[in-house]
Amino acid sequence: MKKLILIIFAVIIVILGFFGIRLYNKYVGNNVEKEGFVLIPHSAKPQQILDSISPHIKNKDYFTTIAEDKNLSGNFKPGRYELKSGMNNREIVNMIIAGNQTPNSFRIKDFDDVYQMIGRVSKKTEIDSTQFTQKLNEIAVSKGYKNAEDLKKYFFNNTYDFFWTVTPKEFFEKFDNEYKNFWTAEKVEKEKQSGLSRDQIYALASIVYKESGGKPDEQKTIAGLYINRYKKGMKLQSDPTVIYAVKQASNYQKVIKRVYYKDLKTPSPYNTYANKGIPPGPICIVDKNSLNAVLDAEKNNYIFMCADPARFGYHKFTDNDAEHAINAKAYQDWLNKKEIK
């Protein structure tokens, strides 16, 4: 009799253990087999959500039960969600119901135009590039501009975090605020003292950015040089403006490693070899350093600059045309030696 009781007790323990483990795995145990990100759009159906999550979890049935208990299909928030090892079913479901998305890093670099930026940015958002473009065009028109390209000065070259579900309006508002925060009373005063319009400042800043390769070391010197040329009534003769004109004519498809004399004749209001004055707008999305470099331009006498082959990424500056001719020839010889075409 005692033996029978022990056997029954053991069986009960095994049964309880079996169901206990199932309950543990169902509610508390790790159900993530493969870490990664899950994208859930606004229009997601219950099966779509499950299909997105299934490749990442160990037990689909357990997850489905918890999801149904919590009415995930009726309460989910769209977004980009990170599934990490150790997460249980309740944590996954609660994360999606609460909308606790993981932001994505967006690198806004020195894009030639706003539409290039949109093409890159939209790949990391729920909205496709066509819709994104349309909405930014509408925002531009509401501000009195022609299209989204005229918003170029609002964007700053840097890395930002956004959610996958960010709307074009939310996206632009972040930069609109950055723009307003940048133009403090002190900077507006410097703008007035410069004698330049804001569009001219942005255009010069884009030239400074391109000429410096984005490195701040020489930016104030370069800014001072171009302001000197502008005030003297000289053509700015900036190679990056020629490159921009040529690329713009090819719808930004052409890759240019070297500027040739034939390129200097490219018809474009941005070509500072063909036109006097400052271009009508920036030739790229700028960073704050290059804007500050124009506002705090170095007081110098330089009117010529040339890439220095001995210090890649840096330049030789002079106010003497004969010295500049020597510097230019040294650089052309270096390009030929390197067979850069």
XYZ file of C-alpha atoms in Angstrom, residues 4-318:
315
model
C 1.418 2.291 -4.331
C 1.080 5.667 -2.606
C 4.700 6.506 -3.459
C 4.124 5.557 -7.089
C 0.966 7.697 -7.288
C 2.799 10.570 -5.603
C 5.657 10.252 -8.058
C 3.270 10.231 -11.000
C 1.558 13.354 -9.656
C 4.941 15.058 -9.265
C 5.868 14.149 -12.862
C 2.525 15.421 -14.177
C 2.769 18.634 -12.182
C 6.360 19.050 -13.312
C 5.368 18.513 -16.935
C 2.592 21.075 -16.816
C 4.683 23.363 -14.645
C 7.442 23.431 -17.249
C 4.875 24.074 -19.986
C 3.379 26.949 -18.018
C 6.838 28.324 -17.268
C 7.871 28.197 -20.927
C 4.569 29.649 -21.991
C 4.561 32.647 -19.664
C 8.039 33.174 -18.219
C 10.648 31.227 -20.178
C 12.759 32.584 -23.029
C 10.964 32.105 -26.347
C 13.422 33.977 -28.585
C 15.483 31.654 -30.719
C 16.881 34.215 -33.171
C 17.513 37.819 -32.216
C 16.506 40.489 -34.701
C 14.017 43.154 -35.660
C 10.361 42.760 -36.556
C 8.517 45.342 -38.673
C 4.787 45.679 -38.042
C 3.009 48.154 -40.363
C -0.181 50.057 -39.587
C -2.124 47.774 -41.924
C -0.857 44.514 -40.358
C -3.304 41.620 -40.013
C -2.998 39.052 -37.180
C -1.398 36.492 -39.492
C 1.103 39.068 -40.766
C 2.207 39.823 -37.217
C 2.626 36.128 -36.458
C 4.477 35.519 -39.743
C 6.897 38.353 -38.909
C 7.612 37.033 -35.425
C 7.634 33.283 -36.170
C 11.224 33.108 -37.580
C 12.505 34.526 -34.295
C 10.694 32.370 -31.701
C 11.002 28.814 -30.458
C 7.369 27.931 -29.837
C 4.774 29.567 -32.087
C 1.808 27.956 -30.316
C 2.779 29.379 -26.928
C 3.198 32.839 -28.413
C -0.116 32.626 -30.274
C -1.956 31.702 -27.076
C -0.544 34.669 -25.158
C -1.158 36.989 -28.126
C -4.806 35.915 -28.263
C -5.215 36.242 -24.494
C -4.008 39.846 -24.663
C -5.842 40.617 -27.927
C -2.624 41.590 -29.681
C -4.351 41.807 -33.065
C -6.676 44.513 -31.756
C -4.200 46.388 -29.570
C -0.887 46.312 -31.449
C 1.089 49.470 -32.224
C 2.886 49.545 -35.568
C 6.655 49.816 -35.426
C 10.116 48.297 -35.520
C 10.625 45.982 -32.566
C 13.797 44.300 -31.370
C 13.522 40.725 -30.153
C 16.330 39.866 -27.731
C 17.397 36.563 -26.283
C 15.746 35.934 -22.913
C 12.452 37.615 -23.755
C 9.319 35.664 -22.894
C 6.003 35.713 -24.723
C 4.381 38.219 -22.386
C 7.294 40.635 -22.762
C 7.124 40.419 -26.549
C 3.362 40.943 -26.679
C 3.409 43.752 -24.093
C 6.216 45.492 -26.000
C 4.149 45.547 -29.198
C 0.946 46.597 -27.439
C 2.779 49.429 -25.638
C 4.527 50.505 -28.860
C 8.005 50.333 -27.319
C 9.850 50.553 -30.636
C 13.604 50.520 -31.114
C 14.738 53.649 -32.986
C 16.901 53.434 -36.071
C 19.963 55.560 -36.868
C 19.601 57.807 -39.889
C 22.774 59.276 -41.378
C 22.016 62.582 -43.068
C 25.187 63.180 -45.041
C 26.210 65.764 -47.636
C 23.567 64.730 -50.151
C 23.566 66.757 -53.364
C 19.832 67.288 -53.140
C 16.932 66.634 -50.798
C 15.508 63.902 -53.026
C 18.670 61.814 -52.636
C 18.240 62.136 -48.885
C 14.595 61.078 -49.114
C 15.582 58.003 -51.117
C 17.966 56.883 -48.375
C 15.798 57.890 -45.425
C 12.618 56.251 -46.727
C 14.361 52.863 -46.827
C 14.297 52.973 -43.041
C 10.681 54.078 -42.695
C 7.263 52.585 -43.269
C 6.492 55.201 -45.934
C 7.952 54.739 -49.416
C 10.026 57.409 -51.162
C 7.180 58.549 -53.427
C 4.882 59.316 -50.506
C 7.739 60.852 -48.524
C 8.605 63.130 -51.437
C 4.992 64.150 -51.928
C 4.576 65.092 -48.268
C 7.839 67.075 -48.118
C 6.859 68.868 -51.318
C 3.579 69.811 -49.632
C 5.453 71.070 -46.560
C 7.714 73.159 -48.817
C 4.743 74.708 -50.596
C 3.085 75.504 -47.251
C 6.246 77.454 -46.338
C 6.146 79.405 -49.576
C 8.769 77.374 -51.415
C 8.575 75.649 -54.783
C 9.355 72.079 -53.675
C 11.267 69.931 -51.162
C 14.635 70.862 -52.682
C 14.106 74.375 -51.330
C 14.070 72.881 -47.816
C 17.720 71.870 -48.107
C 18.900 74.536 -45.678
C 16.713 73.087 -42.902
C 18.609 69.799 -42.808
C 21.923 69.318 -41.048
C 24.557 66.756 -41.902
C 24.678 64.437 -38.866
C 23.344 61.160 -37.437
C 19.851 61.093 -35.962
C 17.548 58.538 -34.360
C 14.030 58.068 -35.713
C 11.351 55.430 -35.398
C 10.451 53.289 -38.408
C 6.949 54.767 -38.236
C 8.147 58.370 -38.437
C 5.973 60.463 -40.748
C 7.426 63.050 -43.161
C 5.807 65.763 -41.018
C 7.459 64.439 -37.833
C 10.738 63.989 -39.682
C 10.766 67.573 -40.955
C 9.619 69.041 -37.631
C 12.780 67.720 -35.972
C 14.953 69.585 -38.469
C 12.727 72.665 -38.438
C 13.348 72.854 -34.689
C 17.093 72.287 -35.171
C 17.120 75.104 -37.724
C 15.339 77.478 -35.331
C 17.610 76.485 -32.445
C 20.729 77.054 -34.556
C 19.761 80.578 -35.548
C 20.095 82.172 -32.137
C 20.011 85.934 -31.662
C 23.818 85.918 -31.603
C 24.021 84.121 -34.950
C 21.381 86.376 -36.496
C 23.539 89.331 -35.469
C 26.583 87.732 -37.127
C 24.444 87.155 -40.204
C 23.642 90.877 -40.360
C 27.281 91.851 -39.863
C 28.396 89.547 -42.676
C 26.451 91.501 -45.270
C 25.278 88.190 -46.743
C 21.771 86.832 -47.037
C 20.956 83.581 -45.288
C 20.751 81.761 -48.616
C 24.210 83.084 -49.503
C 25.551 81.913 -46.146
C 24.193 78.421 -46.777
C 25.572 78.374 -50.307
C 29.026 79.411 -49.070
C 28.828 76.914 -46.197
C 28.155 74.105 -48.688
C 31.194 75.151 -50.723
C 33.290 75.295 -47.559
C 32.047 71.859 -46.541
C 32.887 70.310 -49.909
C 36.258 72.024 -50.235
C 37.265 70.929 -46.733
C 35.936 67.392 -47.109
C 33.905 68.050 -43.966
C 37.014 68.456 -41.808
C 36.730 71.576 -39.605
C 40.502 72.321 -39.549
C 40.582 74.681 -42.541
C 36.933 75.674 -42.811
C 37.250 79.194 -41.394
C 40.275 79.838 -43.614
C 38.393 78.613 -46.699
C 35.361 80.705 -45.757
C 37.554 83.801 -45.426
C 39.113 83.143 -48.828
C 35.778 82.879 -50.648
C 34.390 85.936 -48.908
C 37.510 87.813 -50.085
C 36.894 86.733 -53.672
C 33.226 87.648 -53.459
C 33.902 91.110 -52.049
C 36.552 91.751 -54.719
C 34.034 90.912 -57.428
C 36.039 87.851 -58.492
C 34.449 84.623 -59.616
C 34.559 82.131 -56.758
C 35.894 79.407 -59.094
C 35.133 76.541 -56.733
C 35.562 73.058 -58.219
C 32.784 71.535 -56.091
C 30.277 73.902 -57.742
C 31.376 72.629 -61.151
C 31.050 69.046 -59.969
C 27.573 69.840 -58.677
C 26.568 71.456 -61.989
C 27.792 68.458 -63.983
C 26.107 65.970 -61.643
C 22.880 67.966 -61.611
C 22.820 67.921 -65.420
C 23.056 64.111 -65.285
C 20.340 63.883 -62.611
C 23.115 63.086 -60.120
C 24.063 59.881 -61.913
C 27.564 60.906 -63.009
C 30.562 60.207 -60.763
C 33.348 62.795 -61.044
C 36.827 62.249 -59.648
C 38.538 65.056 -61.492
C 37.437 68.395 -62.935
C 38.537 69.059 -66.528
C 38.621 72.371 -68.385
C 35.599 71.324 -70.468
C 33.621 70.929 -67.234
C 34.265 74.568 -66.319
C 31.928 75.634 -69.137
C 28.966 73.618 -67.859
C 25.939 75.943 -68.081
C 24.440 76.253 -64.626
C 23.725 79.070 -62.150
C 25.698 76.978 -59.634
C 28.880 76.927 -61.738
C 31.119 79.548 -60.124
C 33.607 79.374 -62.992
C 30.886 80.448 -65.422
C 29.142 82.951 -63.129
C 30.154 85.687 -60.743
C 28.732 85.816 -57.266
C 27.468 83.209 -54.836
C 25.320 80.326 -56.166
C 21.545 80.602 -55.671
C 21.566 77.882 -53.002
C 23.655 75.225 -51.269
C 25.254 72.494 -53.380
C 24.810 69.952 -50.585
C 23.303 69.460 -47.163
C 25.708 71.165 -44.780
C 26.768 70.630 -41.195
C 26.742 73.197 -38.415
C 30.533 73.516 -38.414
C 30.607 74.824 -41.975
C 27.811 77.312 -41.241
C 29.694 78.538 -38.181
C 32.855 78.784 -40.303
C 31.112 81.252 -42.628
C 29.646 83.245 -39.734
C 33.073 83.326 -38.029
C 35.200 83.431 -41.171
C 38.913 83.967 -40.726
C 40.184 87.427 -41.626
C 42.900 86.737 -44.175
C 44.159 87.971 -47.533
C 43.947 84.657 -49.369
C 42.244 84.527 -52.746
C 43.713 81.250 -54.073
C 43.679 77.712 -52.750
C 44.815 74.407 -54.171
C 44.767 70.837 -52.891
C 48.069 69.893 -51.301
C 49.302 66.530 -52.668
C 51.708 66.226 -49.742
C 48.858 66.455 -47.211
C 45.837 64.649 -48.554
C 42.615 66.476 -47.715
C 44.352 69.791 -47.003
C 45.219 72.842 -49.083
C 47.842 75.432 -49.911
C 46.612 79.027 -49.592
C 48.061 82.163 -51.140
